[in-house]
Structures are given as C-alpha cells and as structure tokens.
PDB file of C-alpha atoms in Angstrom:
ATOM      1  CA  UNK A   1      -7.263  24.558  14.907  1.00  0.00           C
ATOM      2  CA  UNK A   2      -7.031  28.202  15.812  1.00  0.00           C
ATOM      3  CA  UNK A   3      -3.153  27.945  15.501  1.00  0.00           C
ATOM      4  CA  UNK A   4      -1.631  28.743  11.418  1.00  0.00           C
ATOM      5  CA  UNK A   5       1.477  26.546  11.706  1.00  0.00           C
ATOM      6  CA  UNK A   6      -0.902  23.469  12.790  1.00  0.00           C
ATOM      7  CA  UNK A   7      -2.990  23.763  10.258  1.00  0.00           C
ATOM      8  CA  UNK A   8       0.266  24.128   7.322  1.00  0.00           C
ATOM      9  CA  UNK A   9       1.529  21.322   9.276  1.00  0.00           C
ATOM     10  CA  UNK A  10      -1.778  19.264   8.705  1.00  0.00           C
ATOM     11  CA  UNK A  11      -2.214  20.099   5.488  1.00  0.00           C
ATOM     12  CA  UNK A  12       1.574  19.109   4.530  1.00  0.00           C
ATOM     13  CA  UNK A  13       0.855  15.946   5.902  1.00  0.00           C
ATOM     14  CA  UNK A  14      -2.085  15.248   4.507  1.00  0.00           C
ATOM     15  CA  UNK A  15      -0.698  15.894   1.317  1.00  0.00           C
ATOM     16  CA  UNK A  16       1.340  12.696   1.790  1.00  0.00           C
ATOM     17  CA  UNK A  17      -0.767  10.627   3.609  1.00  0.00           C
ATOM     18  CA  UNK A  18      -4.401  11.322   1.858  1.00  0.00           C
ATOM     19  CA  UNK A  19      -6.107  11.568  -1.678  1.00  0.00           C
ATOM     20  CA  UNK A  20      -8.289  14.742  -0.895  1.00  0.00           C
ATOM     21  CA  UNK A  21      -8.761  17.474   1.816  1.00  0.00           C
ATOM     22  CA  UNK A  22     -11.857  19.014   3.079  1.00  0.00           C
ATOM     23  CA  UNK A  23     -10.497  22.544   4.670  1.00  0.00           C
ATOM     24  CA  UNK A  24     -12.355  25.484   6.658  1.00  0.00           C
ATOM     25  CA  UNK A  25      -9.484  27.935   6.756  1.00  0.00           C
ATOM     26  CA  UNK A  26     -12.171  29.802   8.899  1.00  0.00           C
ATOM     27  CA  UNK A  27     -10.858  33.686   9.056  1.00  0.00           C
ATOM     28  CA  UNK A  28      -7.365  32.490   7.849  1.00  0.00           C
ATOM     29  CA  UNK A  29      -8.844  32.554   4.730  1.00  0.00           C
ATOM     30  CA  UNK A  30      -8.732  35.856   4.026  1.00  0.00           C
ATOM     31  CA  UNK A  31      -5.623  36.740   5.734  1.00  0.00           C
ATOM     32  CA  UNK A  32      -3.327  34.159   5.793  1.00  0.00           C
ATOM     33  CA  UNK A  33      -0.700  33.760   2.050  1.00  0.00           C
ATOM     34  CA  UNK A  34       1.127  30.981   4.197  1.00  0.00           C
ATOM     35  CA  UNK A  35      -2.075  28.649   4.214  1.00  0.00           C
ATOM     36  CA  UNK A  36      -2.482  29.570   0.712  1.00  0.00           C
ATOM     37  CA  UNK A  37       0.846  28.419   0.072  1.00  0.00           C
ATOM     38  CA  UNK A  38       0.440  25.045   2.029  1.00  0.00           C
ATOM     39  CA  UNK A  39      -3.019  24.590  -0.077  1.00  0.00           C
ATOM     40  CA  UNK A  40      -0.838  25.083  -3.769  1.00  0.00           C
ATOM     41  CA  UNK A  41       1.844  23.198  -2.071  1.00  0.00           C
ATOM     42  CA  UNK A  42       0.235  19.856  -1.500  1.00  0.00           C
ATOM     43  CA  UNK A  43      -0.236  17.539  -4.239  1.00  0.00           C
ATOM     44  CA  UNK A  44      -3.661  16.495  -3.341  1.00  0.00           C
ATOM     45  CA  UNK A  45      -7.092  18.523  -4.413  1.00  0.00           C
ATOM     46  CA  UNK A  46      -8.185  20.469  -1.185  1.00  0.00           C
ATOM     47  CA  UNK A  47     -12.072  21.735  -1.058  1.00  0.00           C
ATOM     48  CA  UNK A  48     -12.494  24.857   0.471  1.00  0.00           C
ATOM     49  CA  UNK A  49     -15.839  24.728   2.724  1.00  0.00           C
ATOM     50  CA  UNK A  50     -17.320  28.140   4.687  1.00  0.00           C
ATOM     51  CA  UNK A  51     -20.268  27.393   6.646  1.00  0.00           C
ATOM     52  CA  UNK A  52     -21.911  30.854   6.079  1.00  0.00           C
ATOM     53  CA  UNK A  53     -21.723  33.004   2.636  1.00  0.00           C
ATOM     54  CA  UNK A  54     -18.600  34.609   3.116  1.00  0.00           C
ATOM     55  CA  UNK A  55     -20.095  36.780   0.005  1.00  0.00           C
ATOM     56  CA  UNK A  56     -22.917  38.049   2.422  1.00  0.00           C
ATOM     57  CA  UNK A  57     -20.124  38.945   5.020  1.00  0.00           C
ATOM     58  CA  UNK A  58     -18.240  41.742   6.280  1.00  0.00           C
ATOM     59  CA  UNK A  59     -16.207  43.246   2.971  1.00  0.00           C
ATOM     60  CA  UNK A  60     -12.980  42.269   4.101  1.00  0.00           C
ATOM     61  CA  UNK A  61     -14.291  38.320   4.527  1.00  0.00           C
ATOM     62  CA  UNK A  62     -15.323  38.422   0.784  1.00  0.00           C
ATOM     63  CA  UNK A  63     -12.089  37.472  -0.385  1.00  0.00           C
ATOM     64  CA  UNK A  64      -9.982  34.523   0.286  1.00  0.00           C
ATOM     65  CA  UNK A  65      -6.676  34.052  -0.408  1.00  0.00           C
ATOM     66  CA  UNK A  66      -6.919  30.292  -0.081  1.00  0.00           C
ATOM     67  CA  UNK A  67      -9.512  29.436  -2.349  1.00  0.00           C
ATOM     68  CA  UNK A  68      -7.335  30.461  -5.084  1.00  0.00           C
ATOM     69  CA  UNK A  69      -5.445  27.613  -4.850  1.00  0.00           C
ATOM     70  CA  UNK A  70      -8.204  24.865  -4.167  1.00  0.00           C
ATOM     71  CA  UNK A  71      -9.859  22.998  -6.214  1.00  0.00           C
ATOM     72  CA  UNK A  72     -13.255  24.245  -5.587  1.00  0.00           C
ATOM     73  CA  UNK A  73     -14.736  26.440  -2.851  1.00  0.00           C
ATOM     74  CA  UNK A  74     -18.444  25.858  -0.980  1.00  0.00           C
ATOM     75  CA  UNK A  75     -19.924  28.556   0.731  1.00  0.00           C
ATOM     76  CA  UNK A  76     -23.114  29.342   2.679  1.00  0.00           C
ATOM     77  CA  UNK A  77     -24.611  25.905   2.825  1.00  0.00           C
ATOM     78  CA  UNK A  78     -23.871  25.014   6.697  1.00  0.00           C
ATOM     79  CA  UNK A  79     -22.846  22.249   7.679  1.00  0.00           C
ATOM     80  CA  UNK A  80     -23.816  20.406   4.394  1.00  0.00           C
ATOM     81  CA  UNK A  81     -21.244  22.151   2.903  1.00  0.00           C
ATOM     82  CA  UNK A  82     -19.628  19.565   4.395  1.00  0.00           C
ATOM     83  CA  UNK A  83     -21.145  16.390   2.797  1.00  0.00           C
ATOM     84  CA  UNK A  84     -20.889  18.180  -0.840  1.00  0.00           C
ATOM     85  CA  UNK A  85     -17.021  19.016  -0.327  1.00  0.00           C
ATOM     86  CA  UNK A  86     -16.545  15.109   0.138  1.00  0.00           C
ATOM     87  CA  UNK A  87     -18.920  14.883  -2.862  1.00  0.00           C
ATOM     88  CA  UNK A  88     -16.628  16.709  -4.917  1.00  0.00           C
ATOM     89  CA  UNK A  89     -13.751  14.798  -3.972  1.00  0.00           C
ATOM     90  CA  UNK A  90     -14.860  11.402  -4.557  1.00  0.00           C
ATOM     91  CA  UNK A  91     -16.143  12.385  -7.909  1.00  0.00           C
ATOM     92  CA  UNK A  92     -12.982  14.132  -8.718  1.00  0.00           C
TER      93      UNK A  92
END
C-alpha cells in the first residue's frame, strides 16, 4: 500500500493473526517512526526486504528507521529478497 495507516493497520493485524511478516516499507522506511512503531509493536518477527541496495541509494534512503526494529533486514537482492525473507522466518 502507498497509504501509512494501512500498512500500521496490517501489520497490527498480522501481529495477531500470523507467526512472521515479510515487509517492504518501500520509502516509509526511512521516514516514517509510526511504521517503526507498528514493527516493535507486534509480537511477531517482521523481515525487512528492499528490492534494490538501499546502501547504493540516494543518502537520505541509507537509513531506515524500520529496520531497527525487525528482526533482520535484506537488501539489494530483487525480488529474491523475497524467497530468503520467508527463509529466515521459517528457520527462525
């Protein structure tokens, strides 16, 4: 979603209803301390996945307030990042 409160709202109730989250805060991630707060919130690990290398980016995309508070964070591998992310999970 393009829309903050959906994705809180998503991630509040996936905290209930699921035992992991895959999550591409997309550029909320380096702007948004309300998703970062929905990520710590949920009682659930969360995986943060970027499809390009946020670390080869813009300055101001190298940071992300939301990966702080996930359990791990994949960057730069495309869409495999994907695939690893539920990797991580089900090994977790």
């Amino acid at each position: 979603s393009n829309h903050e409160g959906e994705l809180i709202d998503a991630l509040h109730a996936a905290g209930k209803s699921c035992q992991g989250v895959v999550f591409n805060p997309g550029g909320f991630s380096h702007t948004s301390v309300a998703l970062r707060d929905a990520v710590e919130a949920i009682q659930v690990p969360v995986v943060e996945v970027h499809i390009s290398n946020i670390h080869g980016r813009e300055h101001f995309r190298r940071t992300s307030l939301t990966a702080a508070a996930a359990k791990a964070c994949i960057s730069g591998l495309g869409l495999q990042g994907y695939m690893s992310a539920l990797e991580a999970l089900l090994d977790s």
